[in-house]
Amino acid sequence: MRIGIDGRKIPGSVGRGPVDNVRYAHELGMDGIFFRTVLDMTPTLDAGVLRDVRDCADELGLYLEAGLGKVNPYAMAEAPELRAAGDGDTLLGFTRMIAACARVGITELWAGTANYKPYGGRYAYDRFRTDVDWSDQLAATAKFLGRLAPIARDHGVHVNLETHEEITSFEVVRLVEAAGPDTFGIVFDTSNLLQRGEHPLRTAQRVAPYVRQTHIKDAALSLTPDGVLYQERTVGLGVVDLRAILPILHAANPDLTITIENAQPWDEVAVTYPTFTTEQIPLRGRTLVEVFDPAWQAGHPDMSVAELGAYLQLARRSDALIAAGTLPTFDECAPDTFGFDEAVQAARASADVLRTIIAEAGLAG
């Protein structure tokens, strides 16, 4: 299981070109790089740029992965570059992106269903939009995947849906099974699921048969009267049990790559996510998961009492570890304390933890 890094969030990514980001991933000691979308490498799908990126990765012995974009038609207006890639024809834009990736041997392609918004509580997630029901968004997504399926098959690629903040793993699995696992798969993000009230180990067991890409990160939780406070963290500084999760993923897919989705330096976040302001971004550091709210519960019909209980127990464990000083506090991991040097250190520390787990579990090959 080779360890790489997210190409959009690699420290300093904003000021570098794609080839230089590949080289920097190698300098950090990574085994690969995962560009969130092919448009992050070249907004115009320039064949020469893509070939240069591929050649650089091959020369350095790195794996190279990429993605497409949002496949929820209700979210596509927030990513006008997808339609622009097809000169106004969204499906043609996806076709061109898929073809461009396939030409340089990138066949595992990330896709997402929505975007996190800089609002408090459940309105940060498109799942709780008041202009369109989540069920309608899922139905539209399934229909679009059906249109993508023959294009993906023709090019020999897999389109992989992320377990993103707004969608449950139950829903991702159903979308993949309906669209066809021969062409669709899952990008397993190991901490996003905590924002949906899911237990990481249970989620890993659900999604493992379909996982083809990963976003590896950790998180801490804290039980409050209003719900569970969630904070994304560097691997090893939270309660996501990767020692239990990685063997499950390896058993299902021994060639799976392990991509660290590291936290960005604070001054780069607003550049990468222009809809956020520096005043709003701290919400990302401390997100309230409103598990006690009846509206939240009604919006999660797949949630069982057993899983919610396991989730709340994990939150209590996180609180106990923080109180004992075993894990750092929420203030100590606040995103506005993260500069370039801290981001580099965190990425390397994450890789070290993962290598130790892989070696101790005998997953190194």
CSV table of C-alpha atoms in Angstrom, one decimal:
chain,number,residue,atom,x,y,z
A,1,MET,CA,0.0,0.0,0.0
A,2,ARG,CA,1.8,3.1,-1.3
A,3,ILE,CA,1.4,6.4,0.5
A,4,GLY,CA,0.8,9.6,-1.4
A,5,ILE,CA,-0.6,13.1,-0.9
A,6,ASP,CA,-3.5,15.2,-2.1
A,7,GLY,CA,-2.3,17.4,-5.0
A,8,ARG,CA,-4.7,20.3,-4.2
A,9,LYS,CA,-3.8,20.6,-0.6
A,10,ILE,CA,0.0,19.8,-0.7
A,11,PRO,CA,1.7,22.6,1.1
A,12,GLY,CA,2.5,25.4,-1.3
A,13,SER,CA,0.4,24.0,-4.1
A,14,VAL,CA,-1.2,27.3,-4.9
A,15,GLY,CA,2.2,28.8,-6.0
A,16,ARG,CA,3.4,25.8,-8.0
A,17,GLY,CA,2.6,24.3,-11.3
A,18,PRO,CA,1.5,20.6,-11.5
A,19,VAL,CA,5.0,19.2,-12.5
A,20,ASP,CA,6.6,21.1,-9.6
A,21,ASN,CA,3.9,19.7,-7.2
A,22,VAL,CA,4.8,16.2,-8.4
A,23,ARG,CA,8.4,16.9,-7.6
A,24,TYR,CA,7.6,18.4,-4.2
A,25,ALA,CA,5.5,15.3,-3.3
A,26,HIS,CA,8.6,13.3,-4.0
A,27,GLU,CA,10.7,15.7,-1.9
A,28,LEU,CA,8.3,15.1,1.0
A,29,GLY,CA,9.0,11.4,0.7
A,30,MET,CA,5.6,10.4,-0.8
A,31,ASP,CA,5.0,7.5,-3.1
A,32,GLY,CA,2.4,9.3,-5.2
A,33,ILE,CA,0.1,12.3,-5.8
A,34,PHE,CA,-3.6,12.6,-6.3
A,35,PHE,CA,-4.8,15.7,-8.1
A,36,ARG,CA,-8.4,16.4,-7.1
A,37,THR,CA,-9.4,17.0,-10.7
A,38,VAL,CA,-7.6,16.8,-14.0
A,39,LEU,CA,-8.4,20.5,-14.4
A,40,ASP,CA,-6.1,21.2,-11.4
A,41,MET,CA,-3.3,20.1,-13.6
A,42,THR,CA,-4.4,21.9,-16.7
A,43,PRO,CA,-7.7,23.9,-17.0
A,44,THR,CA,-7.5,23.6,-20.8
A,45,LEU,CA,-6.8,19.8,-20.8
A,46,ASP,CA,-3.5,20.5,-22.5
A,47,ALA,CA,-2.1,17.2,-23.7
A,48,GLY,CA,1.4,18.4,-23.4
A,49,VAL,CA,1.0,19.4,-19.8
A,50,LEU,CA,-0.6,16.1,-18.9
A,51,ARG,CA,2.2,14.2,-20.6
A,52,ASP,CA,4.8,16.2,-18.7
A,53,VAL,CA,3.1,15.5,-15.4
A,54,ARG,CA,2.8,11.8,-16.3
A,55,ASP,CA,6.5,11.6,-17.4
A,56,CYS,CA,7.6,13.3,-14.2
A,57,ALA,CA,5.6,11.0,-12.0
A,58,ASP,CA,7.0,8.0,-13.9
A,59,GLU,CA,10.6,9.2,-13.6
A,60,LEU,CA,10.2,9.6,-9.9
A,61,GLY,CA,8.4,6.3,-9.4
A,62,LEU,CA,5.2,8.0,-8.1
A,63,TYR,CA,1.6,6.9,-8.6
A,64,LEU,CA,-0.5,9.5,-10.3
A,65,GLU,CA,-4.3,9.8,-9.7
A,66,ALA,CA,-6.8,12.5,-10.5
A,67,GLY,CA,-10.5,13.2,-10.7
A,68,LEU,CA,-13.3,14.9,-12.6
A,69,GLY,CA,-15.7,17.0,-10.5
A,70,LYS,CA,-19.1,17.1,-9.0
A,71,VAL,CA,-21.6,14.6,-10.5
A,72,ASN,CA,-24.6,16.0,-8.7
A,73,PRO,CA,-26.3,18.2,-11.4
A,74,TYR,CA,-27.7,20.5,-8.6
A,75,ALA,CA,-24.1,21.3,-7.5
A,76,MET,CA,-22.6,21.7,-11.0
A,77,ALA,CA,-23.5,25.4,-11.2
A,78,GLU,CA,-20.9,26.0,-8.4
A,79,ALA,CA,-18.3,24.5,-10.7
A,80,PRO,CA,-18.7,26.2,-14.0
A,81,GLU,CA,-15.4,24.9,-15.3
A,82,LEU,CA,-17.1,21.5,-15.8
A,83,ARG,CA,-19.5,22.9,-18.3
A,84,ALA,CA,-16.8,25.1,-19.8
A,85,ALA,CA,-14.7,22.0,-20.5
A,86,GLY,CA,-17.3,21.0,-23.0
A,87,ASP,CA,-17.9,24.5,-24.5
A,88,GLY,CA,-21.2,24.6,-22.8
A,89,ASP,CA,-22.0,20.9,-23.0
A,90,THR,CA,-21.5,19.4,-19.5
A,91,LEU,CA,-21.5,15.8,-20.7
A,92,LEU,CA,-19.0,16.6,-23.4
A,93,GLY,CA,-16.8,18.3,-20.7
A,94,PHE,CA,-16.8,15.1,-18.7
A,95,THR,CA,-16.1,13.1,-21.8
A,96,ARG,CA,-13.1,15.3,-22.6
A,97,MET,CA,-11.8,15.1,-19.1
A,98,ILE,CA,-12.1,11.3,-19.0
A,99,ALA,CA,-10.4,10.9,-22.4
A,100,ALA,CA,-7.6,13.3,-21.4
A,101,CYS,CA,-6.9,11.2,-18.3
A,102,ALA,CA,-7.1,7.9,-20.1
A,103,ARG,CA,-4.6,9.0,-22.7
A,104,VAL,CA,-1.9,9.4,-20.0
A,105,GLY,CA,-2.9,6.2,-18.1
A,106,ILE,CA,-4.9,7.8,-15.3
A,107,THR,CA,-7.8,5.4,-14.9
A,108,GLU,CA,-9.0,5.9,-11.3
A,109,LEU,CA,-11.0,9.2,-11.3
A,110,TRP,CA,-12.4,11.0,-8.2
A,111,ALA,CA,-15.9,12.5,-8.2
A,112,GLY,CA,-17.9,14.2,-5.6
A,113,THR,CA,-21.6,15.0,-5.0
A,114,ALA,CA,-21.6,18.5,-3.4
A,115,ASN,CA,-19.5,21.2,-1.7
A,116,TYR,CA,-19.1,22.1,2.0
A,117,LYS,CA,-20.5,25.5,2.7
A,118,PRO,CA,-19.2,28.1,5.2
A,119,TYR,CA,-22.4,28.1,7.3
A,120,GLY,CA,-23.0,26.8,10.8
A,121,GLY,CA,-24.8,23.5,11.5
A,122,ARG,CA,-26.6,21.4,9.0
A,123,TYR,CA,-26.9,24.2,6.4
A,124,ALA,CA,-23.2,23.7,5.7
A,125,TYR,CA,-24.2,20.6,3.8
A,126,ASP,CA,-26.3,20.4,0.5
A,127,ARG,CA,-28.1,17.5,2.1
A,128,PHE,CA,-30.2,20.0,3.9
A,129,ARG,CA,-30.8,22.5,1.1
A,130,THR,CA,-34.3,24.0,1.3
A,131,ASP,CA,-34.8,24.6,-2.4
A,132,VAL,CA,-34.4,20.9,-3.4
A,133,ASP,CA,-34.7,17.7,-1.5
A,134,TRP,CA,-31.7,15.5,-1.0
A,135,SER,CA,-33.6,12.6,-2.5
A,136,ASP,CA,-34.0,14.6,-5.7
A,137,GLN,CA,-30.3,15.4,-5.7
A,138,LEU,CA,-29.5,11.7,-5.4
A,139,ALA,CA,-31.9,10.8,-8.2
A,140,ALA,CA,-30.3,13.4,-10.5
A,141,THR,CA,-26.9,12.1,-9.6
A,142,ALA,CA,-27.8,8.5,-10.4
A,143,LYS,CA,-29.3,9.6,-13.7
A,144,PHE,CA,-26.1,11.5,-14.6
A,145,LEU,CA,-23.9,8.5,-13.6
A,146,GLY,CA,-26.0,6.4,-16.0
A,147,ARG,CA,-25.0,8.9,-18.8
A,148,LEU,CA,-21.4,8.7,-17.8
A,149,ALA,CA,-21.3,4.9,-17.6
A,150,PRO,CA,-20.8,4.1,-21.3
A,151,ILE,CA,-18.2,6.9,-21.7
A,152,ALA,CA,-16.2,5.5,-18.7
A,153,ARG,CA,-16.4,2.0,-20.1
A,154,ASP,CA,-15.3,3.0,-23.5
A,155,HIS,CA,-12.2,4.6,-22.0
A,156,GLY,CA,-11.4,1.9,-19.5
A,157,VAL,CA,-11.7,4.1,-16.4
A,158,HIS,CA,-13.4,4.0,-13.0
A,159,VAL,CA,-15.3,7.0,-11.7
A,160,ASN,CA,-15.1,6.9,-8.0
A,161,LEU,CA,-17.5,8.7,-5.7
A,162,GLU,CA,-16.1,10.1,-2.5
A,163,THR,CA,-17.6,9.5,0.9
A,164,HIS,CA,-17.9,13.3,1.1
A,165,GLU,CA,-19.3,15.4,4.0
A,166,GLU,CA,-22.8,15.6,2.7
A,167,ILE,CA,-23.5,12.0,1.6
A,168,THR,CA,-23.7,8.8,3.7
A,169,SER,CA,-21.8,5.7,2.9
A,170,PHE,CA,-25.1,3.9,2.5
A,171,GLU,CA,-26.0,6.2,-0.3
A,172,VAL,CA,-22.6,6.0,-2.0
A,173,VAL,CA,-22.8,2.2,-2.0
A,174,ARG,CA,-26.3,2.3,-3.5
A,175,LEU,CA,-25.2,4.7,-6.2
A,176,VAL,CA,-22.2,2.5,-7.1
A,177,GLU,CA,-24.2,-0.7,-7.1
A,178,ALA,CA,-26.9,0.8,-9.3
A,179,ALA,CA,-24.5,2.4,-11.8
A,180,GLY,CA,-22.3,-0.6,-12.0
A,181,PRO,CA,-19.1,-1.5,-10.0
A,182,ASP,CA,-17.4,-2.4,-13.2
A,183,THR,CA,-17.2,1.3,-14.0
A,184,PHE,CA,-17.8,3.0,-10.7
A,185,GLY,CA,-16.1,2.8,-7.3
A,186,ILE,CA,-15.6,4.7,-4.1
A,187,VAL,CA,-13.0,7.2,-2.8
A,188,PHE,CA,-13.0,6.4,0.9
A,189,ASP,CA,-12.4,9.5,3.1
A,190,THR,CA,-11.7,8.2,6.5
A,191,SER,CA,-13.1,11.2,8.5
A,192,ASN,CA,-15.8,12.8,6.4
A,193,LEU,CA,-18.2,10.1,7.5
A,194,LEU,CA,-18.0,11.4,11.1
A,195,GLN,CA,-20.0,14.4,9.9
A,196,ARG,CA,-22.8,12.0,9.0
A,197,GLY,CA,-22.8,10.4,12.4
A,198,GLU,CA,-21.2,7.2,11.1
A,199,HIS,CA,-18.6,5.1,12.9
A,200,PRO,CA,-15.3,4.8,10.8
A,201,LEU,CA,-14.9,1.0,11.2
A,202,ARG,CA,-18.5,0.2,10.3
A,203,THR,CA,-18.2,2.5,7.3
A,204,ALA,CA,-15.0,0.8,6.2
A,205,GLN,CA,-16.7,-2.6,6.3
A,206,ARG,CA,-19.6,-1.2,4.2
A,207,VAL,CA,-17.5,0.4,1.5
A,208,ALA,CA,-14.4,-1.8,1.3
A,209,PRO,CA,-15.6,-4.0,-1.7
A,210,TYR,CA,-15.8,-0.8,-3.9
A,211,VAL,CA,-12.9,1.3,-2.6
A,212,ARG,CA,-10.5,2.2,-5.4
A,213,GLN,CA,-9.0,5.5,-4.1
A,214,THR,CA,-8.6,7.1,-0.6
A,215,HIS,CA,-8.4,10.3,1.3
A,216,ILE,CA,-6.8,9.5,4.6
A,217,LYS,CA,-7.2,11.9,7.5
A,218,ASP,CA,-8.0,11.8,11.2
A,219,ALA,CA,-10.5,13.6,13.4
A,220,ALA,CA,-11.4,14.3,17.0
A,221,LEU,CA,-14.9,14.5,18.4
A,222,SER,CA,-16.4,16.1,21.5
A,223,LEU,CA,-19.8,15.4,23.0
A,224,THR,CA,-21.9,18.5,23.7
A,225,PRO,CA,-25.5,19.2,24.7
A,226,ASP,CA,-26.3,20.2,21.1
A,227,GLY,CA,-24.5,17.4,19.3
A,228,VAL,CA,-21.0,16.2,18.5
A,229,LEU,CA,-18.2,18.7,17.8
A,230,TYR,CA,-16.0,17.5,14.9
A,231,GLN,CA,-12.5,18.6,14.1
A,232,GLU,CA,-10.4,17.3,11.2
A,233,ARG,CA,-6.8,16.4,12.3
A,234,THR,CA,-3.5,15.1,11.2
A,235,VAL,CA,-3.2,11.3,11.1
A,236,GLY,CA,-2.5,10.0,14.6
A,237,LEU,CA,-4.0,13.0,16.5
A,238,GLY,CA,-7.6,11.8,16.5
A,239,VAL,CA,-9.8,8.7,17.0
A,240,VAL,CA,-10.1,7.2,13.6
A,241,ASP,CA,-8.7,3.7,14.0
A,242,LEU,CA,-6.6,3.3,10.9
A,243,ARG,CA,-4.9,0.2,12.4
A,244,ALA,CA,-8.2,-1.5,12.1
A,245,ILE,CA,-9.4,0.1,8.9
A,246,LEU,CA,-6.3,-0.4,6.6
A,247,PRO,CA,-6.3,-4.2,6.9
A,248,ILE,CA,-10.0,-4.2,5.8
A,249,LEU,CA,-9.3,-2.1,2.8
A,250,HIS,CA,-6.2,-4.1,1.9
A,251,ALA,CA,-8.1,-7.4,2.1
A,252,ALA,CA,-10.6,-6.0,-0.5
A,253,ASN,CA,-8.0,-4.3,-2.7
A,254,PRO,CA,-4.3,-5.1,-2.1
A,255,ASP,CA,-3.2,-2.6,-4.7
A,256,LEU,CA,-5.1,0.3,-3.1
A,257,THR,CA,-3.1,3.6,-2.8
A,258,ILE,CA,-3.3,5.5,0.5
A,259,THR,CA,-3.5,9.3,-0.2
A,260,ILE,CA,-3.1,11.7,2.7
A,261,GLU,CA,-5.6,14.6,2.5
A,262,ASN,CA,-3.6,16.9,4.7
A,263,ALA,CA,-4.7,20.2,6.1
A,264,GLN,CA,-3.5,23.2,4.1
A,265,PRO,CA,-1.5,26.1,5.4
A,266,TRP,CA,-4.0,28.7,6.7
A,267,ASP,CA,-3.1,31.4,4.2
A,268,GLU,CA,-3.7,29.0,1.3
A,269,VAL,CA,-7.2,27.8,2.2
A,270,ALA,CA,-9.0,30.9,1.1
A,271,VAL,CA,-7.2,30.8,-2.3
A,272,THR,CA,-8.1,27.2,-2.9
A,273,TYR,CA,-11.7,27.7,-1.7
A,274,PRO,CA,-12.7,31.2,-2.8
A,275,THR,CA,-16.2,30.9,-1.5
A,276,PHE,CA,-14.8,30.9,2.1
A,277,THR,CA,-13.5,33.9,3.9
A,278,THR,CA,-10.9,33.8,6.7
A,279,GLU,CA,-13.6,34.7,9.1
A,280,GLN,CA,-15.8,31.7,8.0
A,281,ILE,CA,-13.1,29.1,7.7
A,282,PRO,CA,-12.8,28.3,11.4
A,283,LEU,CA,-16.1,26.6,11.1
A,284,ARG,CA,-14.2,23.9,9.2
A,285,GLY,CA,-12.1,23.5,12.3
A,286,ARG,CA,-15.1,22.9,14.6
A,287,THR,CA,-18.2,21.6,12.9
A,288,LEU,CA,-21.3,20.7,15.0
A,289,VAL,CA,-22.9,17.4,14.0
A,290,GLU,CA,-26.5,17.9,15.2
A,291,VAL,CA,-27.2,14.2,16.0
A,292,PHE,CA,-29.8,15.1,18.7
A,293,ASP,CA,-31.8,17.4,16.4
A,294,PRO,CA,-35.0,15.7,15.1
A,295,ALA,CA,-34.5,17.3,11.6
A,296,TRP,CA,-31.0,15.9,11.4
A,297,GLN,CA,-32.2,12.5,12.5
A,298,ALA,CA,-35.0,12.5,9.9
A,299,GLY,CA,-32.4,13.3,7.3
A,300,HIS,CA,-30.5,10.1,8.0
A,301,PRO,CA,-33.0,7.3,7.5
A,302,ASP,CA,-30.2,4.6,7.2
A,303,MET,CA,-28.8,5.5,10.7
A,304,SER,CA,-29.3,2.6,13.1
A,305,VAL,CA,-29.5,2.9,16.9
A,306,ALA,CA,-26.4,0.6,17.1
A,307,GLU,CA,-24.3,2.8,14.8
A,308,LEU,CA,-25.4,6.1,16.5
A,309,GLY,CA,-24.5,4.5,19.8
A,310,ALA,CA,-21.1,3.5,18.6
A,311,TYR,CA,-20.6,7.0,17.2
A,312,LEU,CA,-21.5,8.6,20.5
A,313,GLN,CA,-19.2,6.2,22.4
A,314,LEU,CA,-16.4,7.2,20.1
A,315,ALA,CA,-17.1,10.9,20.9
A,316,ARG,CA,-16.9,10.1,24.6
A,317,ARG,CA,-13.6,8.2,24.1
A,318,SER,CA,-12.2,11.2,22.2
A,319,ASP,CA,-13.2,13.5,25.1
A,320,ALA,CA,-11.5,11.2,27.6
A,321,LEU,CA,-8.2,11.0,25.5
A,322,ILE,CA,-8.1,14.8,25.3
A,323,ALA,CA,-8.8,15.2,29.0
A,324,ALA,CA,-6.0,12.8,29.8
A,325,GLY,CA,-3.5,14.7,27.5
A,326,THR,CA,-3.2,11.7,25.2
A,327,LEU,CA,-4.6,13.8,22.3
A,328,PRO,CA,-4.2,17.5,21.8
A,329,THR,CA,-7.0,19.9,22.5
A,330,PHE,CA,-9.3,21.5,19.9
A,331,ASP,CA,-7.5,24.8,20.4
A,332,GLU,CA,-4.1,23.3,19.8
A,333,CYS,CA,-5.3,21.9,16.5
A,334,ALA,CA,-7.2,25.0,15.3
A,335,PRO,CA,-6.6,25.6,11.6
A,336,ASP,CA,-5.5,29.2,12.1
A,337,THR,CA,-2.4,27.9,13.9
A,338,PHE,CA,-1.3,26.1,10.7
A,339,GLY,CA,1.4,27.7,8.7
A,340,PHE,CA,3.5,26.3,5.9
A,341,ASP,CA,6.1,24.6,8.2
A,342,GLU,CA,3.3,23.1,10.3
A,343,ALA,CA,1.6,21.7,7.2
A,344,VAL,CA,4.8,20.1,5.9
A,345,GLN,CA,5.5,18.6,9.3
A,346,ALA,CA,1.9,17.3,9.5
A,347,ALA,CA,2.1,15.7,6.1
A,348,ARG,CA,5.4,13.9,6.9
A,349,ALA,CA,4.1,12.9,10.4
A,350,SER,CA,0.9,11.4,8.7
A,351,ALA,CA,3.1,9.4,6.3
A,352,ASP,CA,5.2,8.1,9.2
A,353,VAL,CA,2.2,6.9,11.1
A,354,LEU,CA,0.7,5.2,8.1
A,355,ARG,CA,4.0,3.5,7.2
A,356,THR,CA,4.3,2.1,10.7
A,357,ILE,CA,0.7,0.8,10.6
A,358,ILE,CA,1.3,-0.8,7.2
A,359,ALA,CA,4.5,-2.4,8.3
A,360,GLU,CA,3.2,-3.7,11.6
A,361,ALA,CA,0.1,-5.1,9.9
A,362,GLY,CA,2.2,-6.8,7.1
A,363,LEU,CA,0.5,-4.8,4.3
A,364,ALA,CA,3.7,-3.6,2.6
A,365,GLY,CA,3.6,-6.4,0.0
